[in-house]
Structures are given as structure tokens and as C-alpha cells.
Coordinates of C-alpha atoms in Angstrom, one line a residue:
X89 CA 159.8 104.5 74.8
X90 CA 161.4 108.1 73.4
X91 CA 158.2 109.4 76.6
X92 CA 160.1 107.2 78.7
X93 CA 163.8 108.1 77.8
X94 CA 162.9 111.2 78.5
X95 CA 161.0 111.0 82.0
X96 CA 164.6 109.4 82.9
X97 CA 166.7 111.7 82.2
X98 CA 164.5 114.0 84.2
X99 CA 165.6 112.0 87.4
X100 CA 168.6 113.6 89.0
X101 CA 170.8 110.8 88.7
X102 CA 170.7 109.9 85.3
X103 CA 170.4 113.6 84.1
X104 CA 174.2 113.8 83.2
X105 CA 173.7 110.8 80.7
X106 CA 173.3 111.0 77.2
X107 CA 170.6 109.5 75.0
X108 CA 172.3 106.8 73.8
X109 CA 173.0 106.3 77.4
X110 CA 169.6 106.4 78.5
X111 CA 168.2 104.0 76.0
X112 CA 171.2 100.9 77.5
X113 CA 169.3 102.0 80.4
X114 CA 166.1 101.7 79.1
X115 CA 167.0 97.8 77.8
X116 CA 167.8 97.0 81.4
X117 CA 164.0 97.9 82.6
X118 CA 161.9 95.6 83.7
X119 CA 158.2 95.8 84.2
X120 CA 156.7 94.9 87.3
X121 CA 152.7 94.9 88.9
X122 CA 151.5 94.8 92.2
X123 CA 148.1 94.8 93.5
X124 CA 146.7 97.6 95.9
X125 CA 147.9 96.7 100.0
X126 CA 151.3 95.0 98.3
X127 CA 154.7 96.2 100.5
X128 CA 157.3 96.8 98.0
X129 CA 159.9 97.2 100.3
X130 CA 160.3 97.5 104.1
X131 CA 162.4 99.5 105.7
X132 CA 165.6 98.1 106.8
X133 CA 165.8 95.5 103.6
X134 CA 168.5 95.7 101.5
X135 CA 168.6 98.1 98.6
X136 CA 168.7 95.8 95.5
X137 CA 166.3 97.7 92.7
X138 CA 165.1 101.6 91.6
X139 CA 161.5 101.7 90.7
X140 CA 160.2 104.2 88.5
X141 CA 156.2 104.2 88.8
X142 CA 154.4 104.3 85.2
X143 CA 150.8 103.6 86.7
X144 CA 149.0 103.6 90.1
X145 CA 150.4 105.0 93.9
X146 CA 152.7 103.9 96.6
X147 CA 152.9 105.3 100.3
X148 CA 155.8 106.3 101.2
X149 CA 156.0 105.2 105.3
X150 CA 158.1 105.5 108.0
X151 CA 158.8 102.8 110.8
X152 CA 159.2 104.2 114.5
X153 CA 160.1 102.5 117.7
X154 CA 157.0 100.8 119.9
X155 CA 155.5 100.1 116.3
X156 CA 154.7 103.7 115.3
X157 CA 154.5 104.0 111.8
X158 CA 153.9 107.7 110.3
X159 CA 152.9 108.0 105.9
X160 CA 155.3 111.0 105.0
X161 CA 154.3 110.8 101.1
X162 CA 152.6 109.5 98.7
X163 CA 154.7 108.8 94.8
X164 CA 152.4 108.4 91.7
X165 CA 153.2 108.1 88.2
X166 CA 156.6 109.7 86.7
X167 CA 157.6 109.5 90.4
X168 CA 160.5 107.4 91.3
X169 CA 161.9 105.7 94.6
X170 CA 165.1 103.5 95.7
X171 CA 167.7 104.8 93.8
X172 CA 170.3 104.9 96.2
X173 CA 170.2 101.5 96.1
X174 CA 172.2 101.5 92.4
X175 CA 175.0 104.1 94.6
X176 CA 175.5 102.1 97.6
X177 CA 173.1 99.3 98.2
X178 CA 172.2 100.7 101.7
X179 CA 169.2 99.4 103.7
X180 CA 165.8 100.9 102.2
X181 CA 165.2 103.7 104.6
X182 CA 161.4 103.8 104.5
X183 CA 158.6 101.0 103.6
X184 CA 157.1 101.5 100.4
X185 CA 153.3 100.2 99.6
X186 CA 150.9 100.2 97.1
X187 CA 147.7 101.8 97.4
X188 CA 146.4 101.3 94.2
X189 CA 146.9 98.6 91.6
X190 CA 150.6 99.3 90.8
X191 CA 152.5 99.5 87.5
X192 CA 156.6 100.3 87.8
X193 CA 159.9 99.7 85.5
X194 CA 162.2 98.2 88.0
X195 CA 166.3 98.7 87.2
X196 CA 167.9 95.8 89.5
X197 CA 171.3 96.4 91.6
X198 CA 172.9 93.2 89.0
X199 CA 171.6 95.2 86.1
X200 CA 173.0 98.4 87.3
X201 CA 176.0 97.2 88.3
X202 CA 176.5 94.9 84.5
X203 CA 175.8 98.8 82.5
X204 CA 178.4 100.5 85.0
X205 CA 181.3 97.5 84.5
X206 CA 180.6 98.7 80.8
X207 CA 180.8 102.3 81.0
X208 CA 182.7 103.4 84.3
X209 CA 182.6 106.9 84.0
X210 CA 179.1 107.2 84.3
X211 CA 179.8 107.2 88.2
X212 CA 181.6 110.2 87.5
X213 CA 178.0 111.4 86.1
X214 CA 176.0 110.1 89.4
X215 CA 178.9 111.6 91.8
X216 CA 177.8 115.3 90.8
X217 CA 173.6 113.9 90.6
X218 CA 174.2 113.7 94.4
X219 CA 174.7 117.0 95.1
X220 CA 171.3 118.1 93.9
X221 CA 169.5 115.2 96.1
X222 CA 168.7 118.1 98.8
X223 CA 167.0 119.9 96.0
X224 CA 165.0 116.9 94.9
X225 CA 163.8 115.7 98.6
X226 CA 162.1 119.4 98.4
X227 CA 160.6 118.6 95.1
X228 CA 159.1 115.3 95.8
X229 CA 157.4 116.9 98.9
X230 CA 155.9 119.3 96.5
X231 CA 155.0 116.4 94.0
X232 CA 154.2 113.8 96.9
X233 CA 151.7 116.1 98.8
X234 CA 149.8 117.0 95.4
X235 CA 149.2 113.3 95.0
X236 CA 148.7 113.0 98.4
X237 CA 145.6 115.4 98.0
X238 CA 145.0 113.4 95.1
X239 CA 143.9 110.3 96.7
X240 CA 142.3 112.4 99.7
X241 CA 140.2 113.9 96.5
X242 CA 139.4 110.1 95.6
X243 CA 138.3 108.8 99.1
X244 CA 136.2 112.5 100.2
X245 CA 134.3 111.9 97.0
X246 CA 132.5 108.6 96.9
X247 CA 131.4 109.0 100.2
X248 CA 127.7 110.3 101.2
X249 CA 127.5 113.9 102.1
X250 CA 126.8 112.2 105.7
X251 CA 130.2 111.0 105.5
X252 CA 132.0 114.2 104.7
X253 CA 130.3 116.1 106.9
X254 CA 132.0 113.8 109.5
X255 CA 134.6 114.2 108.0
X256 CA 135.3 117.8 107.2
X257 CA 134.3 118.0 111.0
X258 CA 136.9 115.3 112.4
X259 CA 139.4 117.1 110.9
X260 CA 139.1 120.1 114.0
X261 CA 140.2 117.2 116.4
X262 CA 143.5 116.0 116.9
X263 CA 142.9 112.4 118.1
X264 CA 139.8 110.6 117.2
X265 CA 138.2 108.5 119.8
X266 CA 135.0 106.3 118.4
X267 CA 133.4 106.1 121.6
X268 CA 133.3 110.2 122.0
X269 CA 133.5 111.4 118.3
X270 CA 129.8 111.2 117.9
X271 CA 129.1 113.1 121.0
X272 CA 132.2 115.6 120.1
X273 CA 130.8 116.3 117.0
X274 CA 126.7 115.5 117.3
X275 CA 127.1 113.4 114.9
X276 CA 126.0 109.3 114.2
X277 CA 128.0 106.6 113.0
X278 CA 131.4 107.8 113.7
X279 CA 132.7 104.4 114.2
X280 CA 131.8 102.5 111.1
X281 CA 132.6 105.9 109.3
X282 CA 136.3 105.7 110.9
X283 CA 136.5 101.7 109.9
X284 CA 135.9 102.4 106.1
X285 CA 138.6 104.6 106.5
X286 CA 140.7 102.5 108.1
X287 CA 140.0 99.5 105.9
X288 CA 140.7 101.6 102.2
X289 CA 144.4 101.3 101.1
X290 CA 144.4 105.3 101.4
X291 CA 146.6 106.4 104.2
X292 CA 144.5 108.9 105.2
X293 CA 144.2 107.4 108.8
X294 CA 146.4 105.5 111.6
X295 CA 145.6 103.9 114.8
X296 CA 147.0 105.3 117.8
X297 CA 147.2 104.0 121.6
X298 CA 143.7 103.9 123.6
X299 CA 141.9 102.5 120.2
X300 CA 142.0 105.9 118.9
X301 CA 142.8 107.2 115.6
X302 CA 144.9 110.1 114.0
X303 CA 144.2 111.8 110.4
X304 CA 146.9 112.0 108.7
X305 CA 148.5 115.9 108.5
X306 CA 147.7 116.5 105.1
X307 CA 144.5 114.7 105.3
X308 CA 143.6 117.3 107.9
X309 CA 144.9 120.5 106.0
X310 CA 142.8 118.8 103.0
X311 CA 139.4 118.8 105.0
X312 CA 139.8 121.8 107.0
X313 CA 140.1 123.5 103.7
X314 CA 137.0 121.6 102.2
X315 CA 135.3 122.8 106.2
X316 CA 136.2 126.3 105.6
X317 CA 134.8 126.5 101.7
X318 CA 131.6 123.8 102.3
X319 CA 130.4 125.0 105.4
X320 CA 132.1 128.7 106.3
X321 CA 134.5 130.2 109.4
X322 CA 131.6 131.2 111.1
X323 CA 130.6 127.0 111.3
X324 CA 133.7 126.2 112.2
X325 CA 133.8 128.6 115.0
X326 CA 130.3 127.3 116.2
X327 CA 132.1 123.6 115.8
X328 CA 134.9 124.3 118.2
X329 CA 132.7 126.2 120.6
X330 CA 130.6 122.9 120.9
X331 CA 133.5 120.5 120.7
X332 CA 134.7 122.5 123.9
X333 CA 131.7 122.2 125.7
X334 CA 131.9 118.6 125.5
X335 CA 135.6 118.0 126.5
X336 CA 134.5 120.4 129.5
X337 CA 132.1 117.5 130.3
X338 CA 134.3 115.0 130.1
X339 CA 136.4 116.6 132.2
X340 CA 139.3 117.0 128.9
X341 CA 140.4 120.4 129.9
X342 CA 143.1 120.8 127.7
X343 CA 141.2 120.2 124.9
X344 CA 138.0 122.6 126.2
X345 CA 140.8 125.5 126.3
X346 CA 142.2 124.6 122.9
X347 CA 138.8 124.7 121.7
X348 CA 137.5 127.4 123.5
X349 CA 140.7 129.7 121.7
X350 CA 140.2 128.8 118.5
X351 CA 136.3 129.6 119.1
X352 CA 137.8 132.8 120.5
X353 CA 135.9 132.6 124.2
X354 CA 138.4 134.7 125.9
X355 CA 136.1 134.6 129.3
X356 CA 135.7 131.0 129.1
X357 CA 139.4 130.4 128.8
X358 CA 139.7 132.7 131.4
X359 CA 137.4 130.9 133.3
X360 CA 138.9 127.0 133.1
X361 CA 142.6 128.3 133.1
X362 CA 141.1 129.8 137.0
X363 CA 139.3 126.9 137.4
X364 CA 141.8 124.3 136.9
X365 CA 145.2 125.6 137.7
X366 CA 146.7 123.7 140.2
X367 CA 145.7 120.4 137.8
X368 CA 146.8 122.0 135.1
X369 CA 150.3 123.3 136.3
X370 CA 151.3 120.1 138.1
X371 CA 151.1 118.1 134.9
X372 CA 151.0 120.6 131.8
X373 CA 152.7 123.7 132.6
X374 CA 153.8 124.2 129.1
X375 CA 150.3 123.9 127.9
X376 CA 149.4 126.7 130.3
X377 CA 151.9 128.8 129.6
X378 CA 151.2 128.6 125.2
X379 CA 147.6 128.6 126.0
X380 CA 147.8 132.1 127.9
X381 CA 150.0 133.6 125.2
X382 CA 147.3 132.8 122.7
X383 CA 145.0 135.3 124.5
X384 CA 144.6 138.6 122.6
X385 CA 147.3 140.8 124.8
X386 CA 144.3 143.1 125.9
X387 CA 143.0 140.4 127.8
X388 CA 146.1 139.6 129.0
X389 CA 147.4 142.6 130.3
X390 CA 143.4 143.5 132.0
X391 CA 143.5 140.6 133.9
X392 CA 145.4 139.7 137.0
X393 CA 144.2 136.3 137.2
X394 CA 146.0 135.3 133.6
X395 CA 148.9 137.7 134.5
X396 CA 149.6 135.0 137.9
X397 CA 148.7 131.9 136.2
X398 CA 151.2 132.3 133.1
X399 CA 154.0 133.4 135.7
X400 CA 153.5 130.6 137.6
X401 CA 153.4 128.1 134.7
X402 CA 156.8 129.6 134.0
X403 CA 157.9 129.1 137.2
X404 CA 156.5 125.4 137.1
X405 CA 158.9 125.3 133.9
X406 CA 161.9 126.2 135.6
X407 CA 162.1 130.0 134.4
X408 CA 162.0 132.1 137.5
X409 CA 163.7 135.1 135.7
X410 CA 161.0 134.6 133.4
X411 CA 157.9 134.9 135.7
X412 CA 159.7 138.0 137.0
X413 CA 160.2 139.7 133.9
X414 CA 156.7 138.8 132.9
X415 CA 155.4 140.8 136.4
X416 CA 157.7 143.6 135.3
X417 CA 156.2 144.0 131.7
X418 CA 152.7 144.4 133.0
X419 CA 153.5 146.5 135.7
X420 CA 155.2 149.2 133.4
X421 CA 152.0 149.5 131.3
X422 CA 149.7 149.6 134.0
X423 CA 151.4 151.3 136.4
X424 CA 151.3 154.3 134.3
X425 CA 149.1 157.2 135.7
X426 CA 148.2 155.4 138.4
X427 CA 147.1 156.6 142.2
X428 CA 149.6 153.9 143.6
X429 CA 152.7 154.5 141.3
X430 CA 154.7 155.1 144.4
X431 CA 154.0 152.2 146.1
X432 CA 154.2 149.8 143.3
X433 CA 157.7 151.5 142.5
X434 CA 158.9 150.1 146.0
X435 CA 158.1 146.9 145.6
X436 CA 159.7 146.6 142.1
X437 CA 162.6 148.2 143.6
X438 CA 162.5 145.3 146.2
X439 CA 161.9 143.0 144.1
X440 CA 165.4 144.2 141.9
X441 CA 167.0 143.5 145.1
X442 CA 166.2 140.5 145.8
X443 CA 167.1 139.1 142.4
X444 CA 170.1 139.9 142.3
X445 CA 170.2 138.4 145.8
X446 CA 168.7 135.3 143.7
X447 CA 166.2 134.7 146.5
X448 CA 163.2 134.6 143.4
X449 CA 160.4 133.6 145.9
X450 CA 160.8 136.6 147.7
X451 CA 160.5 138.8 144.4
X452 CA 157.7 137.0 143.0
X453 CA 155.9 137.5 145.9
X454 CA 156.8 141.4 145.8
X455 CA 155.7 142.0 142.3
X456 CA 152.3 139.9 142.7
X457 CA 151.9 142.5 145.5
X458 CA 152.5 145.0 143.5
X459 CA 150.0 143.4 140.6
X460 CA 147.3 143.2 143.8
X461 CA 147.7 146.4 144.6
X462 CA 146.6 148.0 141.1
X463 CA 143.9 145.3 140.8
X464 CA 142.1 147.3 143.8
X465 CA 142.5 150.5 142.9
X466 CA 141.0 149.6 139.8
X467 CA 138.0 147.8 141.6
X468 CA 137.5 150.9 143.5
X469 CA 137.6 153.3 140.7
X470 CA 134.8 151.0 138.8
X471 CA 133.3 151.2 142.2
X472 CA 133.0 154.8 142.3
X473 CA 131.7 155.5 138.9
X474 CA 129.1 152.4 139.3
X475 CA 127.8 154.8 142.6
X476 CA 127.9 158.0 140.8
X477 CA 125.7 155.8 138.0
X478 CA 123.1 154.8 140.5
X479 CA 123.1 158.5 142.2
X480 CA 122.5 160.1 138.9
X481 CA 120.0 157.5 137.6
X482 CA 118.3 158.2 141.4
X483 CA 117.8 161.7 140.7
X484 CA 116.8 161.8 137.6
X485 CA 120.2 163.4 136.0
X486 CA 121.1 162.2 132.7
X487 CA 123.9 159.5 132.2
X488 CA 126.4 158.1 129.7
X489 CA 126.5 155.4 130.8
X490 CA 124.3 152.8 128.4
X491 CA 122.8 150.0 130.0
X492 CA 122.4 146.3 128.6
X493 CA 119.2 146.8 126.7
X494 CA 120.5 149.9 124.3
X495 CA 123.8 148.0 123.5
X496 CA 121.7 144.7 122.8
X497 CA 119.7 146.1 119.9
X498 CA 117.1 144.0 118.4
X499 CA 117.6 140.3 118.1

């Protein structure tokens, strides 16, 4: 017990107490068991004991409307939970559940309030614990998500390397559908992988709308890490370039651009952002608009085609000074030394003027122009130097220029 006096005076609201405090505490305790799968408390019940856990887990899981449920932590021994209920006897704001065979001392409201009739100016005690109740929500997310990655631990390791692979893998998509995963990730047996998931007490997983699942947060974080140290970046580059490919062909293209960036194919994000625009910015403008300012800014500023499709999608959002200052900052750089400096000068000029006239059509419309315009001086200047590169290699005269082959090495 002189363990367990001890672990209870380390809870913020009995830390003012003193030990011969504690231990009138400590004859009010009651010891309680629950099996694995057993709700505690649901959310909305009213507050009537604190628990403190001396063997086993509990999930920690908040109720949402349309029956969304989301696990925000996971409480194992030394932990504690409900003891606002002893302060004010509030509706539990969370469901608590066991996920492994449970052992807890339970302090009931009637005890509670029996020691406090007693020894009233222990409220005086539990007025200043309240204070540090900010401080402690950050602790127990420290202490909740190391046993989180406890039971994450527990569930990656008794399954077959097969298993984890899937696993480790799944964790690079942000919904799991069972009909698509195994084509996603050329794999076999994602279903009845995803069931044993489903049917453990861990919550690692959680159904979502269109009989798809969602890994848990930290249950993600936990087997990306496992991806990155088992299998390597370069894998998991590979992965996401083969994930994309397969939303392309199911005709996902959010997904294939996500994918596509974090495999870093800058021409192929190039390519569906052209592709599928006018889809794209009727129904996910936003999407458009973070997905272009992932692009490395060298891209971005080199080609028109991204330069129009992110003004646009802030357009689409409702930001027309936006889309103009986004014309205006690649115009300055590019601008720069160029043969048409003039001319692109008068159409930002216009384009100032009609701003402040607020007519905005009118001035995107100028400093695309003006975008244009630059885009084919630059397609005549690589023009030029492609036909000085075919007259030099027609006469014999030695060129810079390398072709494929001596950039390509040996494979």
C-alpha cells in the first residue's frame, strides 16, 4: 500500500494532501475487474467514481454526431481517469473501455463525498489541484500515446511478416478500402488482414462510411516509422509511386497527385493537375491550390501551366487579389532581363489599373497575357539554340550540348 499511497499523491488532485490524508483515502478504495471489450463509462453518464488503473488498458474514446467515434488515448497502469467526477459530478466527457483484462481501485462519489464531510478543507487542497489540470491534459498525452505505441507494439508483433508488410504499407493510405487495398498496394489478403484488426480490442482501426476503414493517427505515425526502418525511404518512395498509378486508374485523382508528390514526380503532377483541371477546380479548389504549393518553387516558377492553374484555384476560392498577386510575383522574377520587359511592364501597369478599378477579370486576363507573352519568347529562344545545335552537329563543328546517351551513363 505505502507504492500505492504514493502513486496517489502523484495525481494532481490529491497532491496537496498529507500522508495521513492519503491513507483515509486509501481505506475508501475499492478494487474492481473488468474483462477486455468492457465499457466502463459512456460518455454523457453521470460522474459517480475516479478509477485509478493498477493492471491492464482502457481507451480513452470520443462520441461524435452521425455516430463518429474517434480513440484520443489510451491510459495503462498508474494512469488515472474520472476524477472530476469527486469535484462536480459532471457528465463523463468521453467513453472509457477496456482493452485488456482490466484491474482498477475505484473511489466512489458517496465515498468521496463521506471523507470530505470529515475534513472540509481538503476542498481548499483540490481548488488550487485545478489549476494545474492544463498541465496534466499535456502529460497524459505524453503518457497516453507511449501506451498507445505500446499496444501498437503488441498487435504489429504476433502477426506474420505477411501481415506487417500490409501493414507498414497501409499506413501510406489515408482511407482503407478492402475491395482496392490489395490492388493499391499488390498485395493479398487485405480483407481478412483488416478484419483481425478490426475484431482485436486494440483500437488501432475504425470503420468509416463506404465500408472503409481508417488507422488510427498514431497507429499510422507507429508503422510509417516501422516502413521507414524495415524497408527504407527509397521503398516507400517506390510505394507511393505505384499507389499513384493505381488511383490514376481508378480514376482517384486526388489521391494520384498526393501520391505522385510525396513520390516527388513533379512532371506527373504536372501532368494530371493539366489534365484534370476543370474537374478538379469545380469541386476541390483548395486541394488544387495546396497541391501546387507543394511543388518545389523551381518548378513552379518554369511553368506557365502551374502558374494559371494555382491562380485560378484561388480564384475558384474566392481570392481574386490573390490570383493577382500570384501573376505579379512570377512576373517580377521572370521578367528580369527579358526581350519583352517593355511590353510585359504595360500590361502590369494595366492590370494596376484595373484593380483598383476592382474590375479583377479584366486584370487577370492582362497579367496571363503578360505570363503568355514570356512563355514564347522562351519557346523561341530554346528554338534558336535547338537550330544552331542541329547546324553545328550538320557541319561537323563541335557542340556542348550533350545528348541523352552521355547524360544516361551505364545502366
Amino acid at each position: 500500500m505505502a507504492d500505492l499511497a504514493d502513486t496517489i499523491r502523484s495525481i494532481p488532485l490529491f497532491s496537496g494532501l498529507s500522508r495521513e490524508d492519503i491513507a483515509k483515502i486509501l481505506g475508501k478504495l475499492e478494487e474492481k475487474s473488468f474483462v477486455a471489450g468492457t465499457t466502463i463509462f459512456s460518455q454523457g453518464d453521470k460522474g459517480d467514481s475516479f478509477y485509478f488503473i493498477q493492471a491492464g488498458a482502457v481507451q480513452v474514446v470520443l462520441e461524435g454526431g452521425g455516430g463518429r467515434r474517434e480513440s484520443i488515448a489510451v491510459l495503462g497502469p498508474q494512469d488515472w481517469f474520472g476524477e472530476m467526477a469527486l469535484l462536480s459530478g459532471e457528465p463523463r466527457s468521453a467513453t472509457i473501455i477496456a482493452v485488456k483484462d482490466l484491474t482498477v481501485w475505484r473511489l466512489t462519489r458517496e465515498a468521496w463525498d463521506e471523507l470530505i464531510e470529515k475534513h472540509p478543507t481538503w476542498l481548499l487542497h483540490f481548488c488550487a489541484s485545478l489549476s494545474k489540470r492544463l498541465a496534466r491534459a499535456e502529460q497524459q498525452y505524453s503518457k497516453g500515446r507511449d501506451a498507445f505505441n505500446s499496444l501498437a507494439e503488441e498487435f504489429y508483433s504476433s502477426r506474420s511478416a505477411e501481415q506487417q508488410q500490409f501493414f507498414r504499407r497501409a499506413s501510406l493510405l489515408a482511407t482503407i478500402d478492402p475491395q482496392t487495398a490489395d490492388e493499391l498496394l499488390q498485395a493479398k489478403g487485405a480483407e481478412g488482414f483488416l478484419a483481425d484488426l478490426q475484431k482485436s480490442q486494440f483500437p488501432l482501426i475504425r470503420s468509416i462510411e463506404g465500408n472503409r476503414y481508417e488507422l488510427h493517427a498514431f497507429f499510422r505515425e507507429f508503422l510509417t516509422e516501422k516502413l521507414l526502418r524495415v524497408e527504407g525511404a527509397e521503398t516507400e518512395q517506390k510505394l507511393h509511386s505505384q499507389i499513384a498509378a493505381q488511383y490514376e486508374l481508378l480514376g482517384n485523382w486526388e489521391q494520384a497527385i498526393h501520391h505522385s508528390l510525396e513520390a516527388q514526380e513533379w512532371p506527373q503532377v504536372i501532368q494530371l493537375l493539366s489534365a484534370q483541371k476543370e474537374e478538379l477546380l469545380d469541386g476541390s479548389a483548395l486541394f488544387v491550390k495546396n497541391a501546387v504549393e507543394r511543388m518545389p518553387p523551381d518548378h513552379f516558377f518554369a511553368d506557365p501551366h502551374l502558374v494559371h492553374i494555382k491562380a485560378r484555384a484561388v480564384a475558384h476560392l474566392g481570392d481574386l487579389g490573390g490570383a493577382v498577386r500570384i501573376y505579379k510575383e512570377v512576373l517580377s522574377q521572370r521578367a528580369a532581363g527579358s526581350m519583352s520587359g517593355e511590353a510585359v511592364a504595360r500590361y502590369q501597369s494595366m492590370a494596376d489599373t484595373l484593380v483598383q478599378k476592382r474590375e479583377y477579370a479584366q486584370a487577370l486576363h492582362c497579367l496571363r497575357s503578360a505570363l503568355n507573352l514570356l512563355e514564347q519568347e522562351t519557346v523561341h529562344v530554346a528554338g534558336d539554340v535547338n537550330d544552331l545545335y542541329r547546324d553545328n552537329k550538320q557541319s561537323g563543328a563541335p557542340s556542348s550540348v550533350s545528348g541523352p546517351e552521355s547524360r544516361m551513363g551505364s545502366v
